[in-house]
Amino acid sequence: MGIFNLSRRAVLQGAAATAAVSALPGCIQTRPAAASQGFVSVQGRALMRGGQLYRFVGANAWYLAWLGADADYGNRARLRRELDRMQALGITNLRIMASGEEGPVNNSIRPGFVRADGTLNTVLLEGLDVAMAEIGQRNMTAVLALTNFWEWSGGMMNRLAWATGTYMDMNDPAHPWPAFPDAVSAFYSNDQAKDGYYDYVRTIVRRVNSVTGVPYAEDPAIMAWQHANEPRPGGTPEGITAALPHYYDWIDTTAAIIRENDPNHLVSLGHEGTQGANGDEAIVTRAHRNIDYLTAHIWPLNWGWVDGRNLEGTWPRGRELVADYLTGHIRLANAADKPLTIEEFGFPRDGELYSPDAPTSFRERYYRVIYEAAEAHAAGTGGPVAGTNFWAWNGEARARHADFRYQNGDNQYMGDPMHEPQGWYGNFDSDANMLALVESHARTFATG
């Protein structure tokens, strides 16, 4: 993909976007138009923007479209406050959900972008428009995920349920791990489920932003379209072997559909890396054959590398495993001659507590391992690490209940999805040490 310069049309669109955003209900203030630098592109192992090297410090904030919606679950004033907070820290890239499928599986987001009867939630789509207009106004970029392997936003399992009438809940005692990822992998071979997904991809990629009037395919605020959040080929070796041909076909077909409808933006898979492929590097390499850049997700607690109740005793070994995972994926990106983003990494608070008052000393150590590796590698070789996106931004949200569990009707969305303890991995606006760490990394690492 070539390097794009900002055209006069884009400048005019940017001015129109500023006026449109400022006129939205709840707008706090009018800001001057951001000087957009054009589309993000790939040149070898580097990301480029406006002819310059583009490295970013980012955050995951899946819920921004929900905040942008003109509904009782929306909060446009908070959307702007959160974006302002992140911008002040030097965060320039956000990974958000541009999908959500309603259905029978437990713990999935409601409302979703797509209802169980197949109709689209236009209010939430307009919420995405508002979020993207605000992101673009601040000269940030976004990665938009188009479905989810996991059930917390409905995702592939709900699409399978629509097609087959059967489904499986994650963590169902009757179907112990890894039955769930094997069950989800049936999506890749179900034509009805895939066709519905492909239609949704076309709908979103072809969408015209109702706030700015700019087609999504022409919006420089989008860095990449992402197939899904963490799409695995299955769970067991047998399940993966059976699913792989269909898995690769789904990846390649989705990439082709996106590029056919939008030649301007990058295509991302959203993959965890080797942890999402039962340790098989060959699967990771083949999966990214027609993808613009590699991604790595790192979850030491979820993967059993540390014990949240004994971080003091387990962190040293966990640190070694994190460093090895980084090294391995940098090697894979170099071999593929593609950029790498470390687009998800999360760690609990001390004692695996959830309150904003709980210390974050081990989380700080963990972030430093990742940030220092990215900074050292970029300074030493110029690639391939192009960005870091921590999980996740909680901002001003606070748990509503003493057990830190989400209940239906709560609208204090935070980076910790509804099925997880509210405060497990997200950073709050009161986490002074964490925010200072992110800000320092942004000054050292980010460009563009």
CSV table of C-alpha atoms in Angstrom, one decimal:
chain,number,residue,atom,x,y,z
A,1,MET,CA,0.0,0.0,0.0
A,2,GLY,CA,1.4,3.4,-1.0
A,3,ILE,CA,1.9,6.4,1.2
A,4,PHE,CA,-0.9,8.9,1.1
A,5,ASN,CA,-0.8,12.6,1.4
A,6,LEU,CA,-3.7,14.7,2.6
A,7,SER,CA,-5.7,16.0,-0.3
A,8,ARG,CA,-7.5,19.3,-0.4
A,9,ARG,CA,-10.8,17.3,-0.2
A,10,ALA,CA,-9.7,15.8,3.1
A,11,VAL,CA,-8.8,19.2,4.5
A,12,LEU,CA,-12.2,20.5,3.6
A,13,GLN,CA,-13.8,17.3,5.1
A,14,GLY,CA,-11.8,17.9,8.3
A,15,ALA,CA,-13.2,21.4,8.6
A,16,ALA,CA,-16.7,20.2,8.0
A,17,ALA,CA,-16.2,17.4,10.6
A,18,THR,CA,-15.1,20.0,13.2
A,19,ALA,CA,-18.3,22.0,12.6
A,20,ALA,CA,-20.5,18.9,12.7
A,21,VAL,CA,-18.9,17.6,15.9
A,22,SER,CA,-19.2,21.0,17.6
A,23,ALA,CA,-22.9,21.0,16.8
A,24,LEU,CA,-23.6,17.7,18.5
A,25,PRO,CA,-25.7,17.7,21.7
A,26,GLY,CA,-23.5,17.9,24.8
A,27,CYS,CA,-20.4,19.3,23.0
A,28,ILE,CA,-18.2,20.8,25.7
A,29,GLN,CA,-16.4,23.3,23.5
A,30,THR,CA,-15.4,24.0,19.9
A,31,ARG,CA,-11.9,23.1,18.9
A,32,PRO,CA,-9.9,24.0,15.8
A,33,ALA,CA,-9.7,21.3,13.2
A,34,ALA,CA,-6.9,18.8,13.7
A,35,ALA,CA,-4.2,18.9,11.0
A,36,SER,CA,-4.7,15.3,9.8
A,37,GLN,CA,-1.6,13.6,8.4
A,38,GLY,CA,-3.4,11.2,6.0
A,39,PHE,CA,-3.8,7.5,5.9
A,40,VAL,CA,-1.5,5.1,7.8
A,41,SER,CA,0.4,2.8,5.5
A,42,VAL,CA,3.0,0.0,5.6
A,43,GLN,CA,6.5,0.3,4.3
A,44,GLY,CA,8.5,-2.8,5.0
A,45,ARG,CA,8.5,-3.3,8.8
A,46,ALA,CA,7.4,0.2,9.5
A,47,LEU,CA,4.1,2.1,9.7
A,48,MET,CA,4.1,5.4,7.8
A,49,ARG,CA,1.8,8.4,7.9
A,50,GLY,CA,2.2,11.5,5.7
A,51,GLY,CA,5.6,10.3,4.6
A,52,GLN,CA,6.9,10.0,8.1
A,53,LEU,CA,7.6,7.1,10.4
A,54,TYR,CA,4.4,6.4,12.5
A,55,ARG,CA,4.9,4.9,16.0
A,56,PHE,CA,2.1,5.2,18.5
A,57,VAL,CA,1.2,4.7,22.1
A,58,GLY,CA,-2.3,3.5,22.4
A,59,ALA,CA,-5.1,2.1,24.5
A,60,ASN,CA,-8.0,-0.3,24.2
A,61,ALA,CA,-11.3,1.4,24.8
A,62,TRP,CA,-13.8,-1.0,23.3
A,63,TYR,CA,-16.9,0.9,24.5
A,64,LEU,CA,-16.5,4.3,22.8
A,65,ALA,CA,-19.3,3.8,20.3
A,66,TRP,CA,-21.7,3.0,23.2
A,67,LEU,CA,-20.7,6.3,24.8
A,68,GLY,CA,-21.3,8.1,21.5
A,69,ALA,CA,-24.9,6.8,21.2
A,70,ASP,CA,-27.8,9.2,21.7
A,71,ALA,CA,-29.5,6.8,24.1
A,72,ASP,CA,-29.8,6.2,27.8
A,73,TYR,CA,-26.6,4.1,27.7
A,74,GLY,CA,-24.7,6.9,25.9
A,75,ASN,CA,-22.7,9.7,27.4
A,76,ARG,CA,-21.1,12.0,24.8
A,77,ALA,CA,-19.8,14.4,27.3
A,78,ARG,CA,-17.9,11.6,29.0
A,79,LEU,CA,-16.7,10.4,25.6
A,80,ARG,CA,-15.0,13.8,25.0
A,81,ARG,CA,-13.6,13.9,28.5
A,82,GLU,CA,-12.0,10.5,28.1
A,83,LEU,CA,-10.5,11.3,24.7
A,84,ASP,CA,-9.1,14.6,26.1
A,85,ARG,CA,-7.5,12.7,29.0
A,86,MET,CA,-5.9,10.2,26.8
A,87,GLN,CA,-4.8,12.8,24.3
A,88,ALA,CA,-3.1,14.7,27.1
A,89,LEU,CA,-1.1,11.6,28.0
A,90,GLY,CA,0.2,11.3,24.4
A,91,ILE,CA,-2.1,8.4,23.5
A,92,THR,CA,-2.8,8.6,19.8
A,93,ASN,CA,-4.3,5.3,18.8
A,94,LEU,CA,-7.4,3.5,20.1
A,95,ARG,CA,-8.7,0.0,19.6
A,96,ILE,CA,-12.4,-0.1,19.7
A,97,MET,CA,-15.3,-2.4,18.9
A,98,ALA,CA,-17.3,-1.7,15.7
A,99,SER,CA,-19.4,-4.7,16.2
A,100,GLY,CA,-21.5,-6.5,18.8
A,101,GLU,CA,-24.0,-9.3,18.1
A,102,GLU,CA,-27.0,-9.9,20.3
A,103,GLY,CA,-28.1,-13.5,20.9
A,104,PRO,CA,-28.5,-16.2,23.5
A,105,VAL,CA,-24.9,-16.6,24.8
A,106,ASN,CA,-24.2,-15.4,28.3
A,107,ASN,CA,-22.3,-12.3,29.3
A,108,SER,CA,-22.6,-10.6,25.9
A,109,ILE,CA,-23.1,-6.8,25.4
A,110,ARG,CA,-26.6,-5.4,25.0
A,111,PRO,CA,-27.4,-3.5,23.0
A,112,GLY,CA,-25.4,-4.7,20.1
A,113,PHE,CA,-24.7,-3.4,16.6
A,114,VAL,CA,-26.7,-6.3,15.2
A,115,ARG,CA,-29.8,-7.7,16.8
A,116,ALA,CA,-30.7,-11.4,16.9
A,117,ASP,CA,-33.2,-10.9,14.0
A,118,GLY,CA,-30.4,-9.5,11.8
A,119,THR,CA,-31.5,-5.9,11.9
A,120,LEU,CA,-29.0,-3.1,12.6
A,121,ASN,CA,-29.0,-0.8,15.6
A,122,THR,CA,-28.8,2.5,13.9
A,123,VAL,CA,-28.5,4.4,17.2
A,124,LEU,CA,-25.3,2.5,18.0
A,125,LEU,CA,-24.0,2.9,14.5
A,126,GLU,CA,-24.5,6.6,14.9
A,127,GLY,CA,-22.6,6.3,18.2
A,128,LEU,CA,-19.7,4.9,16.3
A,129,ASP,CA,-19.9,7.9,13.9
A,130,VAL,CA,-19.7,10.3,16.9
A,131,ALA,CA,-16.8,8.4,18.4
A,132,MET,CA,-14.9,8.4,15.1
A,133,ALA,CA,-15.6,12.1,14.5
A,134,GLU,CA,-14.2,12.9,17.9
A,135,ILE,CA,-11.2,10.7,17.4
A,136,GLY,CA,-10.4,12.3,14.1
A,137,GLN,CA,-10.8,15.8,15.5
A,138,ARG,CA,-8.0,15.0,17.9
A,139,ASN,CA,-5.8,13.6,15.1
A,140,MET,CA,-5.9,10.2,16.8
A,141,THR,CA,-6.3,7.0,14.8
A,142,ALA,CA,-8.5,3.9,15.6
A,143,VAL,CA,-8.4,0.2,14.9
A,144,LEU,CA,-12.0,-1.0,14.4
A,145,ALA,CA,-12.7,-4.7,15.3
A,146,LEU,CA,-15.5,-6.2,13.2
A,147,THR,CA,-16.4,-9.2,15.4
A,148,ASN,CA,-15.2,-11.1,18.5
A,149,PHE,CA,-14.0,-14.7,19.0
A,150,TRP,CA,-15.1,-14.4,22.6
A,151,GLU,CA,-18.6,-14.2,23.8
A,152,TRP,CA,-18.5,-10.9,25.7
A,153,SER,CA,-19.7,-9.0,22.6
A,154,GLY,CA,-21.7,-11.8,21.2
A,155,GLY,CA,-19.3,-12.4,18.4
A,156,MET,CA,-18.9,-15.6,16.4
A,157,MET,CA,-20.8,-17.8,18.8
A,158,ASN,CA,-23.9,-15.7,18.4
A,159,ARG,CA,-23.6,-15.8,14.7
A,160,LEU,CA,-23.4,-19.6,14.9
A,161,ALA,CA,-26.5,-19.6,17.1
A,162,TRP,CA,-28.4,-17.6,14.5
A,163,ALA,CA,-27.3,-20.0,11.8
A,164,THR,CA,-27.7,-23.4,13.7
A,165,GLY,CA,-30.0,-22.7,16.6
A,166,THR,CA,-27.4,-24.2,19.0
A,167,TYR,CA,-24.7,-22.5,21.0
A,168,MET,CA,-22.2,-23.0,23.9
A,169,ASP,CA,-21.5,-20.6,26.8
A,170,MET,CA,-17.9,-20.1,27.7
A,171,ASN,CA,-17.0,-21.6,31.1
A,172,ASP,CA,-20.1,-23.8,31.1
A,173,PRO,CA,-19.2,-26.7,33.5
A,174,ALA,CA,-20.8,-29.1,31.1
A,175,HIS,CA,-18.3,-28.1,28.5
A,176,PRO,CA,-14.9,-27.5,30.2
A,177,TRP,CA,-12.1,-25.7,28.5
A,178,PRO,CA,-11.0,-25.9,25.7
A,179,ALA,CA,-14.4,-27.0,24.4
A,180,PHE,CA,-15.5,-23.4,23.8
A,181,PRO,CA,-12.8,-22.4,21.4
A,182,ASP,CA,-13.3,-25.6,19.5
A,183,ALA,CA,-17.0,-24.9,19.3
A,184,VAL,CA,-16.4,-21.3,18.1
A,185,SER,CA,-14.1,-22.5,15.3
A,186,ALA,CA,-17.2,-24.1,13.6
A,187,PHE,CA,-17.9,-20.5,12.5
A,188,TYR,CA,-15.2,-20.7,9.9
A,189,SER,CA,-16.9,-23.5,8.1
A,190,ASN,CA,-20.5,-22.4,8.4
A,191,ASP,CA,-21.4,-20.5,5.3
A,192,GLN,CA,-24.6,-18.9,6.7
A,193,ALA,CA,-22.7,-17.5,9.7
A,194,LYS,CA,-19.8,-16.3,7.6
A,195,ASP,CA,-22.1,-14.7,4.9
A,196,GLY,CA,-23.8,-12.7,7.6
A,197,TYR,CA,-20.4,-11.6,8.9
A,198,TYR,CA,-19.2,-10.7,5.4
A,199,ASP,CA,-22.4,-8.6,4.8
A,200,TYR,CA,-21.8,-6.8,8.0
A,201,VAL,CA,-18.2,-6.1,7.1
A,202,ARG,CA,-19.3,-4.6,3.8
A,203,THR,CA,-21.9,-2.5,5.6
A,204,ILE,CA,-19.5,-0.9,8.0
A,205,VAL,CA,-16.6,-0.5,5.5
A,206,ARG,CA,-19.0,1.2,3.1
A,207,ARG,CA,-20.6,3.4,5.7
A,208,VAL,CA,-20.7,7.2,5.5
A,209,ASN,CA,-20.3,8.9,8.8
A,210,SER,CA,-23.6,10.6,9.7
A,211,VAL,CA,-21.8,13.3,11.6
A,212,THR,CA,-19.0,14.3,9.3
A,213,GLY,CA,-20.4,13.2,5.9
A,214,VAL,CA,-17.1,11.5,5.2
A,215,PRO,CA,-17.2,7.8,4.0
A,216,TYR,CA,-15.4,5.5,6.4
A,217,ALA,CA,-13.2,4.4,3.5
A,218,GLU,CA,-11.9,7.9,3.1
A,219,ASP,CA,-11.5,8.7,6.8
A,220,PRO,CA,-7.8,9.1,7.9
A,221,ALA,CA,-8.8,8.6,11.5
A,222,ILE,CA,-9.2,4.9,10.8
A,223,MET,CA,-5.8,3.2,10.9
A,224,ALA,CA,-7.0,-0.4,10.3
A,225,TRP,CA,-10.0,-2.6,9.9
A,226,GLN,CA,-9.6,-5.7,12.1
A,227,HIS,CA,-11.2,-9.0,11.3
A,228,ALA,CA,-12.0,-9.8,14.9
A,229,ASN,CA,-10.8,-9.7,18.5
A,230,GLU,CA,-8.5,-12.6,19.0
A,231,PRO,CA,-9.7,-15.1,16.4
A,232,ARG,CA,-8.3,-18.5,17.2
A,233,PRO,CA,-8.5,-21.5,14.9
A,234,GLY,CA,-9.7,-23.6,17.8
A,235,GLY,CA,-8.6,-25.0,21.2
A,236,THR,CA,-7.5,-28.6,21.0
A,237,PRO,CA,-4.9,-29.9,18.4
A,238,GLU,CA,-7.7,-32.0,16.8
A,239,GLY,CA,-10.0,-29.0,16.6
A,240,ILE,CA,-7.4,-26.7,15.2
A,241,THR,CA,-6.4,-29.3,12.5
A,242,ALA,CA,-10.0,-29.6,11.4
A,243,ALA,CA,-10.6,-25.9,11.3
A,244,LEU,CA,-7.4,-24.6,9.8
A,245,PRO,CA,-8.3,-24.7,6.0
A,246,HIS,CA,-11.6,-22.9,6.8
A,247,TYR,CA,-9.8,-20.5,9.1
A,248,TYR,CA,-7.3,-19.4,6.5
A,249,ASP,CA,-10.0,-19.1,3.9
A,250,TRP,CA,-12.0,-16.8,6.3
A,251,ILE,CA,-9.0,-14.7,6.9
A,252,ASP,CA,-8.1,-14.3,3.2
A,253,THR,CA,-11.7,-13.7,2.1
A,254,THR,CA,-12.3,-11.1,4.7
A,255,ALA,CA,-9.1,-9.3,3.8
A,256,ALA,CA,-10.1,-9.3,0.1
A,257,ILE,CA,-13.6,-8.0,0.9
A,258,ILE,CA,-12.2,-5.1,3.0
A,259,ARG,CA,-9.7,-4.1,0.3
A,260,GLU,CA,-12.3,-4.4,-2.5
A,261,ASN,CA,-14.4,-1.8,-0.6
A,262,ASP,CA,-11.6,0.3,0.9
A,263,PRO,CA,-8.2,0.5,-0.7
A,264,ASN,CA,-7.0,3.2,1.7
A,265,HIS,CA,-6.8,1.4,5.1
A,266,LEU,CA,-4.7,-1.3,6.6
A,267,VAL,CA,-6.1,-4.8,7.3
A,268,SER,CA,-5.4,-6.4,10.7
A,269,LEU,CA,-6.3,-9.8,12.0
A,270,GLY,CA,-6.4,-9.0,15.7
A,271,HIS,CA,-4.6,-12.2,16.6
A,272,GLU,CA,-2.9,-12.9,20.0
A,273,GLY,CA,0.1,-14.5,18.4
A,274,THR,CA,1.4,-18.0,19.3
A,275,GLN,CA,-0.7,-18.2,22.4
A,276,GLY,CA,-3.8,-18.1,20.1
A,277,ALA,CA,-2.4,-20.9,18.0
A,278,ASN,CA,-1.4,-23.5,20.6
A,279,GLY,CA,2.2,-22.3,20.3
A,280,ASP,CA,2.5,-23.0,16.5
A,281,GLU,CA,4.5,-20.3,14.8
A,282,ALA,CA,3.7,-21.6,11.4
A,283,ILE,CA,0.0,-20.9,12.0
A,284,VAL,CA,0.7,-17.3,13.0
A,285,THR,CA,2.9,-16.8,9.9
A,286,ARG,CA,0.4,-18.3,7.5
A,287,ALA,CA,-2.6,-16.5,9.1
A,288,HIS,CA,-0.8,-13.1,8.4
A,289,ARG,CA,0.1,-13.9,4.8
A,290,ASN,CA,-2.5,-11.4,3.4
A,291,ILE,CA,-2.6,-9.2,6.5
A,292,ASP,CA,-0.7,-5.9,6.7
A,293,TYR,CA,0.9,-6.2,10.1
A,294,LEU,CA,1.3,-8.7,13.0
A,295,THR,CA,-0.2,-8.3,16.5
A,296,ALA,CA,0.7,-9.7,19.8
A,297,HIS,CA,-1.5,-9.9,23.0
A,298,ILE,CA,0.1,-10.7,26.3
A,299,TRP,CA,-1.9,-11.9,29.4
A,300,PRO,CA,0.4,-13.3,32.1
A,301,LEU,CA,-2.4,-13.9,34.7
A,302,ASN,CA,-4.9,-15.5,32.2
A,303,TRP,CA,-2.2,-17.7,30.8
A,304,GLY,CA,-1.1,-18.9,34.2
A,305,TRP,CA,2.3,-17.2,34.1
A,306,VAL,CA,1.7,-15.4,37.4
A,307,ASP,CA,-0.5,-15.9,40.4
A,308,GLY,CA,-2.5,-12.8,41.2
A,309,ARG,CA,-2.6,-13.6,44.9
A,310,ASN,CA,1.2,-14.2,44.9
A,311,LEU,CA,2.7,-11.7,42.5
A,312,GLU,CA,5.8,-11.3,44.7
A,313,GLY,CA,6.6,-14.9,44.3
A,314,THR,CA,5.6,-15.5,40.7
A,315,TRP,CA,6.5,-12.3,38.9
A,316,PRO,CA,10.2,-13.1,38.3
A,317,ARG,CA,9.3,-16.1,36.2
A,318,GLY,CA,6.3,-14.3,34.7
A,319,ARG,CA,8.7,-11.5,33.6
A,320,GLU,CA,10.9,-14.0,31.8
A,321,LEU,CA,8.0,-15.4,29.9
A,322,VAL,CA,6.8,-12.0,28.9
A,323,ALA,CA,10.2,-11.0,27.6
A,324,ASP,CA,10.5,-14.3,25.7
A,325,TYR,CA,7.0,-13.8,24.1
A,326,LEU,CA,8.0,-10.3,23.0
A,327,THR,CA,11.3,-11.6,21.5
A,328,GLY,CA,9.6,-14.4,19.7
A,329,HIS,CA,7.0,-12.1,18.0
A,330,ILE,CA,9.6,-9.5,17.1
A,331,ARG,CA,11.4,-12.4,15.3
A,332,LEU,CA,8.3,-13.5,13.5
A,333,ALA,CA,7.6,-9.9,12.4
A,334,ASN,CA,11.1,-9.5,11.1
A,335,ALA,CA,10.8,-12.8,9.2
A,336,ALA,CA,7.6,-11.7,7.6
A,337,ASP,CA,9.0,-8.2,6.9
A,338,LYS,CA,6.0,-6.6,8.5
A,339,PRO,CA,5.3,-4.2,11.4
A,340,LEU,CA,4.3,-5.5,14.8
A,341,THR,CA,1.9,-3.9,17.3
A,342,ILE,CA,1.7,-5.1,20.9
A,343,GLU,CA,-2.0,-4.3,20.9
A,344,GLU,CA,-3.3,-5.9,24.1
A,345,PHE,CA,-1.5,-6.4,27.4
A,346,GLY,CA,-3.0,-6.4,30.8
A,347,PHE,CA,-2.0,-7.1,34.4
A,348,PRO,CA,-3.9,-7.1,37.7
A,349,ARG,CA,-3.5,-4.6,40.5
A,350,ASP,CA,-1.6,-5.8,43.6
A,351,GLY,CA,-3.3,-8.7,45.3
A,352,GLU,CA,-5.6,-9.0,42.3
A,353,LEU,CA,-7.9,-6.4,43.8
A,354,TYR,CA,-10.3,-4.3,41.8
A,355,SER,CA,-10.7,-1.0,43.7
A,356,PRO,CA,-9.0,2.1,42.2
A,357,ASP,CA,-7.5,2.5,45.7
A,358,ALA,CA,-5.5,-0.7,45.3
A,359,PRO,CA,-1.8,-0.2,44.4
A,360,THR,CA,-0.4,-1.0,40.9
A,361,SER,CA,3.2,-1.7,41.7
A,362,PHE,CA,3.4,-5.0,39.8
A,363,ARG,CA,1.4,-3.7,36.9
A,364,GLU,CA,3.9,-0.9,36.6
A,365,ARG,CA,6.7,-3.4,36.5
A,366,TYR,CA,4.9,-5.3,33.8
A,367,TYR,CA,4.2,-2.2,31.6
A,368,ARG,CA,7.9,-1.3,31.9
A,369,VAL,CA,9.0,-4.6,30.5
A,370,ILE,CA,6.8,-4.0,27.4
A,371,TYR,CA,7.5,-0.3,27.0
A,372,GLU,CA,11.3,-0.6,27.5
A,373,ALA,CA,11.4,-3.5,25.0
A,374,ALA,CA,9.5,-1.4,22.4
A,375,GLU,CA,11.7,1.7,23.0
A,376,ALA,CA,15.0,-0.2,23.0
A,377,HIS,CA,14.1,-2.1,19.8
A,378,ALA,CA,12.9,1.0,18.0
A,379,ALA,CA,16.0,2.9,19.0
A,380,GLY,CA,18.3,0.1,18.0
A,381,THR,CA,16.9,-1.2,14.7
A,382,GLY,CA,14.1,1.0,13.6
A,383,GLY,CA,11.5,-1.8,13.7
A,384,PRO,CA,9.3,-3.8,13.6
A,385,VAL,CA,7.5,-2.6,16.8
A,386,ALA,CA,5.2,0.1,15.6
A,387,GLY,CA,2.8,0.6,18.5
A,388,THR,CA,1.7,-0.4,22.0
A,389,ASN,CA,-2.0,-0.6,23.2
A,390,PHE,CA,-2.5,-1.3,26.9
A,391,TRP,CA,-5.7,-3.0,28.1
A,392,ALA,CA,-7.5,-1.0,29.0
A,393,TRP,CA,-8.8,2.6,29.6
A,394,ASN,CA,-11.3,2.8,32.5
A,395,GLY,CA,-11.0,6.6,32.9
A,396,GLU,CA,-13.6,8.1,35.2
A,397,ALA,CA,-15.9,5.0,35.3
A,398,ARG,CA,-16.3,3.3,38.7
A,399,ALA,CA,-17.9,0.0,39.6
A,400,ARG,CA,-21.4,0.6,40.8
A,401,HIS,CA,-21.6,-2.4,43.2
A,402,ALA,CA,-19.6,-3.7,46.1
A,403,ASP,CA,-18.8,-7.0,44.4
A,404,PHE,CA,-17.3,-5.1,41.4
A,405,ARG,CA,-19.7,-7.0,39.1
A,406,TYR,CA,-21.6,-5.4,36.2
A,407,GLN,CA,-25.4,-5.6,36.4
A,408,ASN,CA,-27.8,-5.0,33.6
A,409,GLY,CA,-28.6,-1.4,33.3
A,410,ASP,CA,-25.3,-0.1,34.4
A,411,ASN,CA,-23.9,2.4,31.9
A,412,GLN,CA,-20.5,3.1,33.5
A,413,TYR,CA,-18.7,1.3,30.7
A,414,MET,CA,-15.0,0.6,31.3
A,415,GLY,CA,-12.3,-1.3,29.7
A,416,ASP,CA,-13.1,-4.4,31.7
A,417,PRO,CA,-16.0,-6.0,29.8
A,418,MET,CA,-19.2,-6.9,31.6
A,419,HIS,CA,-18.4,-10.5,32.3
A,420,GLU,CA,-15.2,-9.6,34.2
A,421,PRO,CA,-14.7,-7.8,37.5
A,422,GLN,CA,-15.0,-4.1,37.0
A,423,GLY,CA,-11.5,-2.8,37.7
A,424,TRP,CA,-9.6,-6.0,37.0
A,425,TYR,CA,-7.2,-4.7,34.3
A,426,GLY,CA,-8.3,-1.2,33.4
A,427,ASN,CA,-6.5,2.0,34.3
A,428,PHE,CA,-8.5,4.7,36.1
A,429,ASP,CA,-8.1,8.4,35.8
A,430,SER,CA,-6.9,8.4,39.4
A,431,ASP,CA,-4.0,5.9,38.7
A,432,ALA,CA,-1.3,8.6,38.9
A,433,ASN,CA,1.7,6.2,38.6
A,434,MET,CA,0.2,4.3,35.7
A,435,LEU,CA,-0.7,7.5,33.8
A,436,ALA,CA,2.8,8.9,34.4
A,437,LEU,CA,4.3,5.7,33.0
A,438,VAL,CA,2.1,5.9,29.9
A,439,GLU,CA,2.9,9.5,29.4
A,440,SER,CA,6.7,8.9,29.7
A,441,HIS,CA,6.5,6.1,27.2
A,442,ALA,CA,4.6,8.3,24.8
A,443,ARG,CA,7.4,11.0,25.0
A,444,THR,CA,10.1,8.4,24.4
A,445,PHE,CA,8.6,6.0,21.8
A,446,ALA,CA,5.8,7.7,19.8
A,447,THR,CA,6.2,9.6,16.6
A,448,GLY,CA,3.7,11.1,14.3
